[in-house]
DNA sequence: CTAAAACTATGACATATGTCAGTTTTCCCC
DNA sequence: GGGGAAAACTGACATATGTCATAGTTTTAG
């Protein structure tokens, strides 16, 4: 089977700081899982006994509120480690993770993570760096949520989807999210998201083909985000 | 002068994981600073060459947006380390820090932090734990911002101020923020914040004495937050 | 102690956004 | 390929929230 030692994905996360021996142990006890679009990796409030290393596909990390709405806090794709925060803090997960496309992930029992934290300072610093980055991004999201209006946040979301997941040969965004998911990223009602997509389309900024969305006027979107 | 080795404040943050020798070095090179209410500790975009350990007083961490509004992301008080994220990621600060009450802080040059990160795994894990906690809180803020309305967030803010900073002998909140700061915590317009304070007062949930705010009906506020 | 500045408060109004209801389209699964 | 479920869309409407203008109040500085 595939060995962590040779896995390219590892290069993108803290596992790259693990020693040969550590990786060997991880590789021997890891479990490769296939997760279908829509299925959960884990749920809010669950006790996580390991972390998930994403080989393929995209996951949404979200939190459900009293009124039944989901807020998507982060989209995680190839190379990201899911669940590290909960495992490190030894707390229940504060977020749910669901696949938004078919996924292939490696489940790594937490013992390996906790051991390496104790014994491998490089690994710990690496984890720390990633978490520092996540924290900064979270701060940015907070500021955006409170200071930009829904249209601006929608525009920003499309630019984000392009930058992080790219476009296909025909110029459509590779990651296709349902309108509801888009609304939950942006933090608005599904109907509002749909209306704004229609508006952007009418203006010639986007083109739509079923679920697929293509960006036509990137500059216009950027200007809107900046408030021009 | 005061020595870090004997400082109680240290118990509340990652510095408690430092060894005697490390602390000695920190203590020898630290600089105690007094910061008046309203003055900055550091500004967004600034390169930080050290972290600030809060001995006394409260600081607001905020980010300015294009439209001139500030969003307060966190209030930090006794025991918190400010600037650790930027120092660790070796990036410019993404937030500004200003004193909202008179403060006494210790400035610790970053070398000590970075050295201990390399050499003291316990320290690193301790920092990691704190950052994991901050990240979780940030996620919660994101969800609150998108799923609760302004009234609910205002109610939550008062409960937060009570829980974290307490009440004085007369039952007023110890930390007095300007209406503008309250609005910037909640992410709303100052006028809206004022109106809601008036409304809560009219309902008998709060009492006001100049800038000072006292909570009279904690349960009513909690129910509002929960959506009853 | 007084004048100016900063902050707080309130009203009137505009508008962005959410909600509900109903229709149309797309997507699957048998 | 057809029927049914889910998703996408649209309109009408309610309302929460922001904006602007103005007045009152408290704090600060000289």
Coordinates of C-alpha atoms (C1' of nucleotides) in Angstrom, one line a residue:
Chain A
X1 CA 0.0 0.0 0.0
X2 CA 0.9 3.6 -0.1
X3 CA 3.5 4.7 2.5
X4 CA 3.5 8.0 4.2
X5 CA 7.3 8.2 3.7
X6 CA 6.6 8.6 0.0
X7 CA 3.5 10.6 0.2
X8 CA 3.6 14.0 -1.5
X9 CA 0.7 15.3 0.4
X10 CA 2.7 15.2 3.6
X11 CA 4.9 18.0 2.2
X12 CA 2.1 20.4 2.7
X13 CA 1.5 19.9 6.4
X14 CA 3.3 19.4 9.7
X15 CA 3.9 15.7 9.0
X16 CA 6.9 16.8 6.9
X17 CA 8.7 17.5 10.1
X18 CA 8.4 13.9 11.3
X19 CA 11.4 11.7 11.3
X20 CA 11.7 8.5 9.3
X21 CA 11.0 6.4 12.3
X22 CA 8.0 8.4 13.3
X23 CA 6.6 8.3 9.8
X24 CA 7.0 4.5 9.7
X25 CA 4.9 4.1 12.8
X26 CA 2.3 6.5 11.4
X27 CA 2.2 4.7 8.1
X28 CA 1.8 1.3 9.8
X29 CA -1.2 2.3 11.8
X30 CA -2.9 4.8 9.5
X31 CA -6.1 3.9 7.8
X32 CA -7.0 5.1 4.4
X33 CA -10.7 6.1 4.1
X34 CA -12.9 7.0 1.2
X35 CA -15.6 9.5 1.9
X36 CA -18.4 10.2 -0.5
X37 CA -19.6 13.7 -1.2
X38 CA -21.9 14.8 1.5
X39 CA -20.8 12.3 4.1
X40 CA -19.3 13.4 7.4
X41 CA -15.7 12.9 8.6
X42 CA -16.7 13.8 12.1
X43 CA -19.3 15.8 13.8
X44 CA -19.4 18.8 16.2
X45 CA -19.1 17.6 19.8
X46 CA -17.4 14.3 18.8
X47 CA -14.3 13.1 20.6
X48 CA -11.6 12.8 18.0
X49 CA -9.1 10.0 18.4
X50 CA -7.0 11.0 15.5
X51 CA -6.5 13.5 12.8
X52 CA -7.4 13.3 9.1
X53 CA -4.8 14.0 6.4
X54 CA -6.6 15.0 3.2
X55 CA -5.2 13.2 0.2
X56 CA -7.9 14.2 -2.2
X57 CA -11.1 16.2 -2.3
X58 CA -12.4 19.0 -0.2
X59 CA -14.0 19.2 3.2
X60 CA -16.1 21.9 4.8
X61 CA -15.6 22.7 8.4
X62 CA -18.8 24.1 9.8
X63 CA -20.8 24.8 12.9
X64 CA -24.5 24.4 13.4
X65 CA -26.5 27.0 15.2
X66 CA -29.8 27.0 17.2
X67 CA -31.8 28.2 14.2
X68 CA -30.6 25.3 12.1
X69 CA -28.2 27.2 10.0
X70 CA -24.7 26.0 9.3
X71 CA -21.8 28.4 9.2
X72 CA -18.8 27.2 7.1
X73 CA -15.7 28.3 8.8
X74 CA -13.1 26.8 6.5
X75 CA -12.7 24.7 3.4
X76 CA -9.9 22.2 3.6
X77 CA -8.3 20.4 0.7
X78 CA -5.3 18.3 -0.2
X79 CA -2.5 18.4 2.4
X80 CA -4.5 19.8 5.3
X81 CA -4.8 18.1 8.6
X82 CA -8.3 18.0 10.1
X83 CA -8.9 17.7 13.7
X84 CA -5.5 18.7 14.9
X85 CA -6.9 21.5 17.1
X86 CA -9.2 19.2 19.0
X87 CA -6.6 16.5 19.4
X88 CA -4.0 18.9 20.7
X89 CA -6.3 20.7 23.1
X90 CA -7.7 17.3 24.0
X91 CA -11.2 18.7 23.7
X92 CA -14.3 17.7 21.8
X93 CA -14.4 19.0 18.3
X94 CA -16.0 22.4 18.0
X95 CA -16.7 21.9 14.3
X96 CA -18.2 19.3 12.0
X97 CA -16.3 18.2 8.9
X98 CA -18.2 17.0 5.8
X99 CA -17.0 16.1 2.3
X100 CA -18.1 18.6 -0.4
X101 CA -16.5 16.4 -3.0
X102 CA -15.5 12.7 -2.9
X103 CA -12.5 12.4 -0.6
X104 CA -9.6 10.2 0.2
X105 CA -8.2 10.8 3.6
X106 CA -5.7 9.1 5.9
X107 CA -6.8 8.6 9.5
X108 CA -3.9 8.9 11.9
X109 CA -4.4 7.8 15.5
X110 CA -3.8 10.6 17.9
X111 CA -1.1 8.8 19.8
X112 CA 1.4 9.4 17.0
X113 CA 0.6 13.1 17.0
X114 CA 0.8 13.5 20.8
X115 CA 4.0 11.4 20.9
X116 CA 5.7 13.5 18.3
X117 CA 4.5 16.7 20.1
X118 CA 6.4 15.5 23.1
X119 CA 9.5 14.2 21.4
X120 CA 10.0 16.2 18.2
X121 CA 10.3 19.9 18.7
X122 CA 10.5 20.6 14.9
X123 CA 7.1 18.9 14.5
X124 CA 5.6 20.9 17.2
X125 CA 6.9 24.2 15.8
X126 CA 5.5 23.1 12.4
X127 CA 2.1 22.5 13.9
X128 CA 2.3 25.8 15.6
X129 CA 3.1 27.6 12.4
X130 CA 0.1 26.2 10.7
X131 CA -2.1 27.0 13.6
X132 CA -0.8 30.6 13.7
X133 CA -1.7 30.8 10.1
X134 CA -5.2 29.5 10.7
X135 CA -5.7 31.9 13.5
X136 CA -4.8 34.8 11.3
X137 CA -7.2 33.7 8.6
X138 CA -9.9 33.3 11.2
X139 CA -9.3 36.9 12.4
X140 CA -9.6 38.1 8.8
X141 CA -12.9 36.2 8.4
X142 CA -14.2 37.9 11.5
X143 CA -13.3 41.3 10.2
X144 CA -14.8 40.5 6.8
X145 CA -18.0 39.3 8.3
X146 CA -18.5 42.4 10.3
X147 CA -17.3 45.0 7.8
X148 CA -18.2 43.9 4.4
X149 CA -21.7 43.5 3.0
X150 CA -23.2 40.4 1.5
X151 CA -22.4 41.3 -2.0
X152 CA -18.7 42.0 -1.2
X153 CA -18.4 38.8 0.7
X154 CA -20.0 36.9 -2.2
X155 CA -17.5 38.4 -4.6
X156 CA -14.7 37.5 -2.2
X157 CA -15.9 34.0 -2.0
X158 CA -15.7 33.5 -5.8
X159 CA -12.2 35.0 -5.9
X160 CA -11.2 32.7 -3.0
X161 CA -12.6 29.6 -4.8
X162 CA -10.6 30.5 -7.9
X163 CA -7.4 31.2 -6.0
X164 CA -7.5 28.1 -3.8
X165 CA -9.1 25.5 -6.0
X166 CA -8.5 26.9 -9.5
X167 CA -10.4 26.7 -12.8
X168 CA -11.0 23.8 -15.2
X169 CA -10.1 23.8 -18.9
X170 CA -13.3 25.6 -19.7
X171 CA -12.7 28.3 -17.2
X172 CA -15.2 27.2 -14.6
X173 CA -14.3 27.0 -10.9
X174 CA -13.1 23.5 -10.1
X175 CA -14.8 23.3 -6.8
X176 CA -18.6 23.4 -7.3
X177 CA -20.5 24.1 -4.2
X178 CA -24.3 24.1 -3.8
X179 CA -25.9 27.5 -3.5
X180 CA -26.6 26.6 0.1
X181 CA -23.0 25.9 0.8
X182 CA -22.0 29.2 -0.8
X183 CA -24.5 31.0 1.3
X184 CA -23.1 29.2 4.4
X185 CA -19.5 30.2 3.6
X186 CA -20.6 33.8 3.1
X187 CA -23.0 33.8 6.1
X188 CA -26.2 34.7 4.4
X189 CA -29.5 33.3 3.4
X190 CA -29.5 30.9 0.4
X191 CA -32.0 33.0 -1.4
X192 CA -29.8 36.1 -1.0
X193 CA -26.8 34.1 -2.4
X194 CA -28.8 33.0 -5.4
X195 CA -30.0 36.6 -6.1
X196 CA -26.5 37.9 -6.0
X197 CA -25.3 35.2 -8.3
X198 CA -28.0 36.1 -10.7
X199 CA -27.1 39.8 -10.5
X200 CA -23.4 39.1 -11.1
X201 CA -24.4 37.0 -14.1
X202 CA -26.6 39.7 -15.4
X203 CA -23.7 42.2 -15.1
X204 CA -21.5 39.8 -17.1
X205 CA -19.1 39.2 -14.2
X206 CA -20.0 35.5 -13.9
X207 CA -21.3 32.8 -16.2
X208 CA -23.3 29.9 -15.0
X209 CA -23.7 26.4 -16.4
X210 CA -25.8 24.3 -14.0
X211 CA -23.9 24.2 -10.8
X212 CA -20.7 25.3 -12.4
X213 CA -19.7 28.9 -12.0
X214 CA -17.1 30.7 -14.1
X215 CA -15.5 34.1 -13.4
X216 CA -15.5 36.5 -16.3
X217 CA -14.7 39.8 -14.8
X218 CA -12.2 39.2 -12.0
X219 CA -11.3 42.9 -11.7
X220 CA -14.9 43.9 -11.3
X221 CA -15.2 41.5 -8.4
X222 CA -12.0 42.7 -6.8
X223 CA -13.2 46.3 -7.1
X224 CA -16.4 45.5 -5.4
X225 CA -14.6 43.8 -2.6
X226 CA -12.4 46.9 -2.1
X227 CA -15.5 49.1 -2.0
X228 CA -15.2 50.9 -5.3
Chain B
X1 CA 13.0 45.3 40.2
X2 CA 10.3 42.6 39.8
X3 CA 11.6 39.3 38.5
X4 CA 9.7 37.1 36.2
X5 CA 10.6 34.1 38.3
X6 CA 8.3 35.4 41.0
X7 CA 5.7 36.9 38.8
X8 CA 2.2 35.5 39.3
X9 CA 1.0 36.6 36.0
X10 CA 3.3 34.2 34.3
X11 CA 1.3 31.3 35.7
X12 CA -1.5 32.2 33.3
X13 CA 0.4 31.9 30.1
X14 CA 3.0 29.8 28.3
X15 CA 5.9 31.4 30.2
X16 CA 5.1 29.1 33.1
X17 CA 6.7 26.3 31.0
X18 CA 10.0 28.1 30.9
X19 CA 12.9 26.8 32.9
X20 CA 14.6 28.7 35.7
X21 CA 17.5 29.7 33.4
X22 CA 15.3 30.7 30.6
X23 CA 13.2 32.9 32.9
X24 CA 16.3 34.5 34.3
X25 CA 17.4 35.5 30.8
X26 CA 13.9 36.8 30.0
X27 CA 13.8 38.7 33.3
X28 CA 17.2 40.4 32.6
X29 CA 16.3 41.6 29.2
X30 CA 12.6 42.4 29.6
X31 CA 11.4 45.9 29.8
X32 CA 8.4 47.0 31.9
X33 CA 6.3 49.6 30.2
X34 CA 3.4 51.7 31.3
X35 CA 0.7 52.4 28.7
X36 CA -2.0 54.9 29.1
X37 CA -5.6 54.3 28.2
X38 CA -6.0 54.9 24.5
X39 CA -2.3 54.5 23.6
X40 CA -1.2 51.8 21.2
X41 CA 1.1 48.8 22.1
X42 CA 1.6 48.1 18.5
X43 CA -0.2 48.8 15.2
X44 CA -1.4 46.6 12.4
X45 CA 1.3 45.9 9.8
X46 CA 4.1 46.6 12.3
X47 CA 7.0 44.3 12.6
X48 CA 7.0 42.9 16.2
X49 CA 10.4 42.3 17.8
X50 CA 8.9 40.9 20.9
X51 CA 5.8 39.9 22.8
X52 CA 3.9 41.8 25.5
X53 CA 3.0 40.1 28.7
X54 CA 0.1 41.9 30.3
X55 CA 0.5 42.5 34.0
X56 CA -2.3 44.9 34.5
X57 CA -5.1 46.5 32.5
X58 CA -6.9 45.5 29.3
X59 CA -6.0 45.8 25.7
X60 CA -8.2 45.6 22.6
X61 CA -6.9 43.8 19.5
X62 CA -8.5 45.2 16.4
X63 CA -8.3 45.6 12.7
X64 CA -9.2 48.7 10.7
X65 CA -11.1 48.4 7.5
X66 CA -11.3 50.5 4.4
X67 CA -14.4 52.3 5.5
X68 CA -12.6 53.5 8.6
X69 CA -14.3 51.1 11.1
X70 CA -12.4 49.1 13.6
X71 CA -13.4 45.5 14.4
X72 CA -12.3 44.4 17.9
X73 CA -11.3 40.8 17.6
X74 CA -10.3 40.1 21.2
X75 CA -9.9 41.8 24.6
X76 CA -6.8 40.7 26.4
X77 CA -6.1 41.2 30.1
X78 CA -3.8 40.1 32.9
X79 CA -1.7 37.1 32.0
X80 CA -2.1 37.2 28.2
X81 CA 0.7 37.3 25.8
X82 CA 0.2 39.7 22.9
X83 CA 2.0 39.4 19.6
X84 CA 2.9 35.8 20.0
X85 CA 1.2 34.9 16.8
X86 CA 3.2 37.4 14.7
X87 CA 6.5 36.6 16.4
X88 CA 6.0 32.8 15.8
X89 CA 4.9 33.1 12.2
X90 CA 7.6 35.8 11.7
X91 CA 5.1 38.0 10.0
X92 CA 3.9 41.5 10.4
X93 CA 1.2 41.9 12.9
X94 CA -2.3 41.5 11.5
X95 CA -3.9 43.4 14.3
X96 CA -3.4 46.6 16.3
X97 CA -3.3 46.5 20.1
X98 CA -4.5 49.5 22.1
X99 CA -5.0 50.0 25.8
X100 CA -8.6 50.3 26.9
X101 CA -7.5 51.0 30.4
X102 CA -4.2 52.0 31.9
X103 CA -1.8 49.1 31.4
X104 CA 1.4 47.7 32.8
X105 CA 3.1 45.2 30.4
X106 CA 6.4 43.5 30.1
X107 CA 8.0 43.6 26.7
X108 CA 10.0 40.4 26.1
X109 CA 12.4 40.4 23.1
X110 CA 11.5 37.7 20.6
X111 CA 14.8 36.0 20.7
X112 CA 13.9 34.5 24.1
X113 CA 10.6 33.2 22.7
X114 CA 12.2 31.8 19.5
X115 CA 15.0 30.2 21.5
X116 CA 12.7 28.5 23.9
X117 CA 10.6 27.3 21.0
X118 CA 13.6 25.5 19.7
X119 CA 14.9 24.2 22.9
X120 CA 12.0 23.7 25.3
X121 CA 9.3 21.4 23.9
X122 CA 7.1 21.9 27.0
X123 CA 7.1 25.6 26.2
X124 CA 6.2 25.0 22.6
X125 CA 3.3 22.7 23.5
X126 CA 2.1 25.3 26.0
X127 CA 2.1 28.0 23.4
X128 CA 0.3 25.6 21.1
X129 CA -2.4 24.9 23.6
X130 CA -3.1 28.6 24.0
X131 CA -3.2 29.1 20.3
X132 CA -5.6 26.2 19.9
X133 CA -7.8 27.8 22.4
X134 CA -7.7 31.2 20.7
X135 CA -8.5 29.5 17.4
X136 CA -11.5 27.9 18.8
X137 CA -12.7 31.2 20.3
X138 CA -12.2 32.8 16.9
X139 CA -14.3 30.1 15.3
X140 CA -17.0 30.8 17.8
X141 CA -16.9 34.5 17.1
X142 CA -17.3 33.8 13.3
X143 CA -20.3 31.7 13.9
X144 CA -21.8 34.3 16.3
X145 CA -21.3 37.1 13.9
X146 CA -23.1 35.3 11.1
X147 CA -25.9 33.7 13.0
X148 CA -26.9 36.0 15.8
X149 CA -28.5 39.4 15.3
X150 CA -27.1 42.6 16.8
X151 CA -29.3 42.5 19.9
X152 CA -28.2 39.0 20.7
X153 CA -24.5 39.9 20.2
X154 CA -24.9 42.9 22.4
X155 CA -26.4 40.8 25.2
X156 CA -23.6 38.3 24.7
X157 CA -21.0 41.1 25.0
X158 CA -22.3 42.2 28.4
X159 CA -22.3 38.7 29.7
X160 CA -18.8 38.2 28.4
X161 CA -17.7 41.4 30.1
X162 CA -19.2 40.3 33.3
X163 CA -17.7 36.8 33.1
X164 CA -14.2 37.9 32.1
X165 CA -13.7 41.1 33.9
X166 CA -16.2 41.0 36.7
X167 CA -18.3 43.5 38.6
X168 CA -17.3 46.1 41.1
X169 CA -18.7 46.5 44.6
X170 CA -21.7 48.4 43.3
X171 CA -22.5 45.8 40.7
X172 CA -21.2 47.7 37.7
X173 CA -19.0 46.0 35.1
X174 CA -15.4 46.6 36.0
X175 CA -14.3 47.1 32.4
X176 CA -15.9 50.2 31.1
X177 CA -15.7 50.5 27.4
X178 CA -16.9 53.5 25.3
X179 CA -20.1 52.9 23.3
X180 CA -18.0 53.0 20.2
X181 CA -15.7 50.2 21.5
X182 CA -18.8 48.1 22.5
X183 CA -20.1 48.6 19.0
X184 CA -16.7 47.5 17.6
X185 CA -16.7 44.4 19.6
X186 CA -20.2 43.5 18.5
X187 CA -19.6 44.6 14.9
X188 CA -22.3 47.2 14.6
X189 CA -22.8 50.9 14.3
X190 CA -22.2 53.0 17.4
X191 CA -25.8 54.4 17.2
X192 CA -27.2 50.9 17.0
X193 CA -25.2 49.9 20.1
X194 CA -26.5 53.0 22.0
X195 CA -30.1 52.3 21.0
X196 CA -29.9 48.7 22.2
X197 CA -28.3 49.8 25.5
X198 CA -31.2 52.2 26.0
X199 CA -33.7 49.5 25.2
X200 CA -32.1 47.0 27.6
X201 CA -32.1 49.8 30.2
X202 CA -35.8 50.5 29.6
X203 CA -36.6 46.8 30.0
X204 CA -34.8 46.8 33.3
X205 CA -32.1 44.5 32.2
X206 CA -29.3 47.0 32.6
X207 CA -28.7 50.1 34.6
X208 CA -26.5 52.9 33.5
X209 CA -24.4 55.4 35.4
X210 CA -22.4 57.5 33.0
X211 CA -20.1 55.2 31.2
X212 CA -20.7 52.5 33.8
X213 CA -23.0 49.6 33.0
X214 CA -24.6 47.2 35.4
X215 CA -26.3 43.9 34.6
X216 CA -29.7 43.6 36.4
X217 CA -31.3 40.7 34.6
X218 CA -28.7 38.2 33.6
X219 CA -31.2 35.6 32.8
X220 CA -33.1 37.8 30.4
X221 CA -29.9 38.5 28.5
X222 CA -29.0 34.8 28.4
X223 CA -32.5 33.9 27.1
X224 CA -32.2 36.5 24.4
X225 CA -28.8 35.1 23.3
X226 CA -30.3 31.6 23.2
X227 CA -33.1 32.9 21.0
X228 CA -36.1 32.7 23.4
Chain C
dC1 C1' -13.9 77.3 36.5
dT2 C1' -15.0 77.6 31.9
dA3 C1' -14.8 76.6 27.1
dA4 C1' -14.0 73.2 23.8
dA5 C1' -14.0 68.7 22.6
dA6 C1' -15.5 64.2 22.9
dC7 C1' -19.0 61.2 23.8
dT8 C1' -23.8 59.8 24.3
dA9 C1' -28.5 60.0 22.8
dT10 C1' -32.6 60.2 19.8
dG11 C1' -35.4 60.8 15.6
dA12 C1' -36.2 60.3 10.7
dC13 C1' -35.2 57.9 6.9
dA14 C1' -33.0 54.7 3.4
dT15 C1' -31.8 50.2 2.3
dA16 C1' -29.8 45.8 2.7
dT17 C1' -31.0 41.4 3.9
dG18 C1' -34.0 37.7 5.7
dT19 C1' -38.4 35.2 5.3
dC20 C1' -42.1 32.9 3.1
dA21 C1' -44.5 31.1 -0.6
dG22 C1' -44.7 29.3 -5.0
dT23 C1' -42.6 27.9 -9.6
dT24 C1' -39.2 26.1 -12.5
dT25 C1' -35.1 23.5 -13.4
dT26 C1' -31.8 19.9 -12.6
dC27 C1' -30.4 15.7 -11.0
dC28 C1' -30.7 10.8 -10.1
dC29 C1' -32.3 6.3 -9.5
dC30 C1' -35.3 2.7 -10.8
Chain D
dG1 C1' -36.2 7.6 -20.2
dG2 C1' -39.6 8.9 -16.8
dG3 C1' -41.0 10.1 -12.2
dG4 C1' -39.9 12.1 -8.0
dA5 C1' -36.9 14.5 -5.0
dA6 C1' -33.8 18.0 -4.4
dA7 C1' -32.0 22.2 -5.7
dA8 C1' -32.3 26.6 -8.0
dC9 C1' -34.8 30.5 -8.7
dT10 C1' -38.2 34.6 -8.4
dG11 C1' -41.4 37.8 -6.3
dA12 C1' -43.6 40.1 -2.5
dC13 C1' -43.0 41.6 1.8
dA14 C1' -41.3 42.6 6.6
dT15 C1' -37.8 44.2 9.3
dA16 C1' -33.3 44.8 11.2
dT17 C1' -29.7 47.7 10.8
dG18 C1' -27.0 51.6 9.0
dT19 C1' -26.7 56.6 8.0
dC20 C1' -27.3 61.4 8.7
dA21 C1' -28.5 65.2 11.2
dT22 C1' -29.0 67.3 15.6
dA23 C1' -29.2 68.0 20.4
dG24 C1' -27.9 67.0 25.1
dT25 C1' -24.2 65.4 28.3
dT26 C1' -19.9 64.4 30.2
dT27 C1' -15.1 64.8 30.2
dT28 C1' -10.8 67.2 29.5
dA29 C1' -7.5 70.7 29.1
dG30 C1' -5.9 75.2 29.9

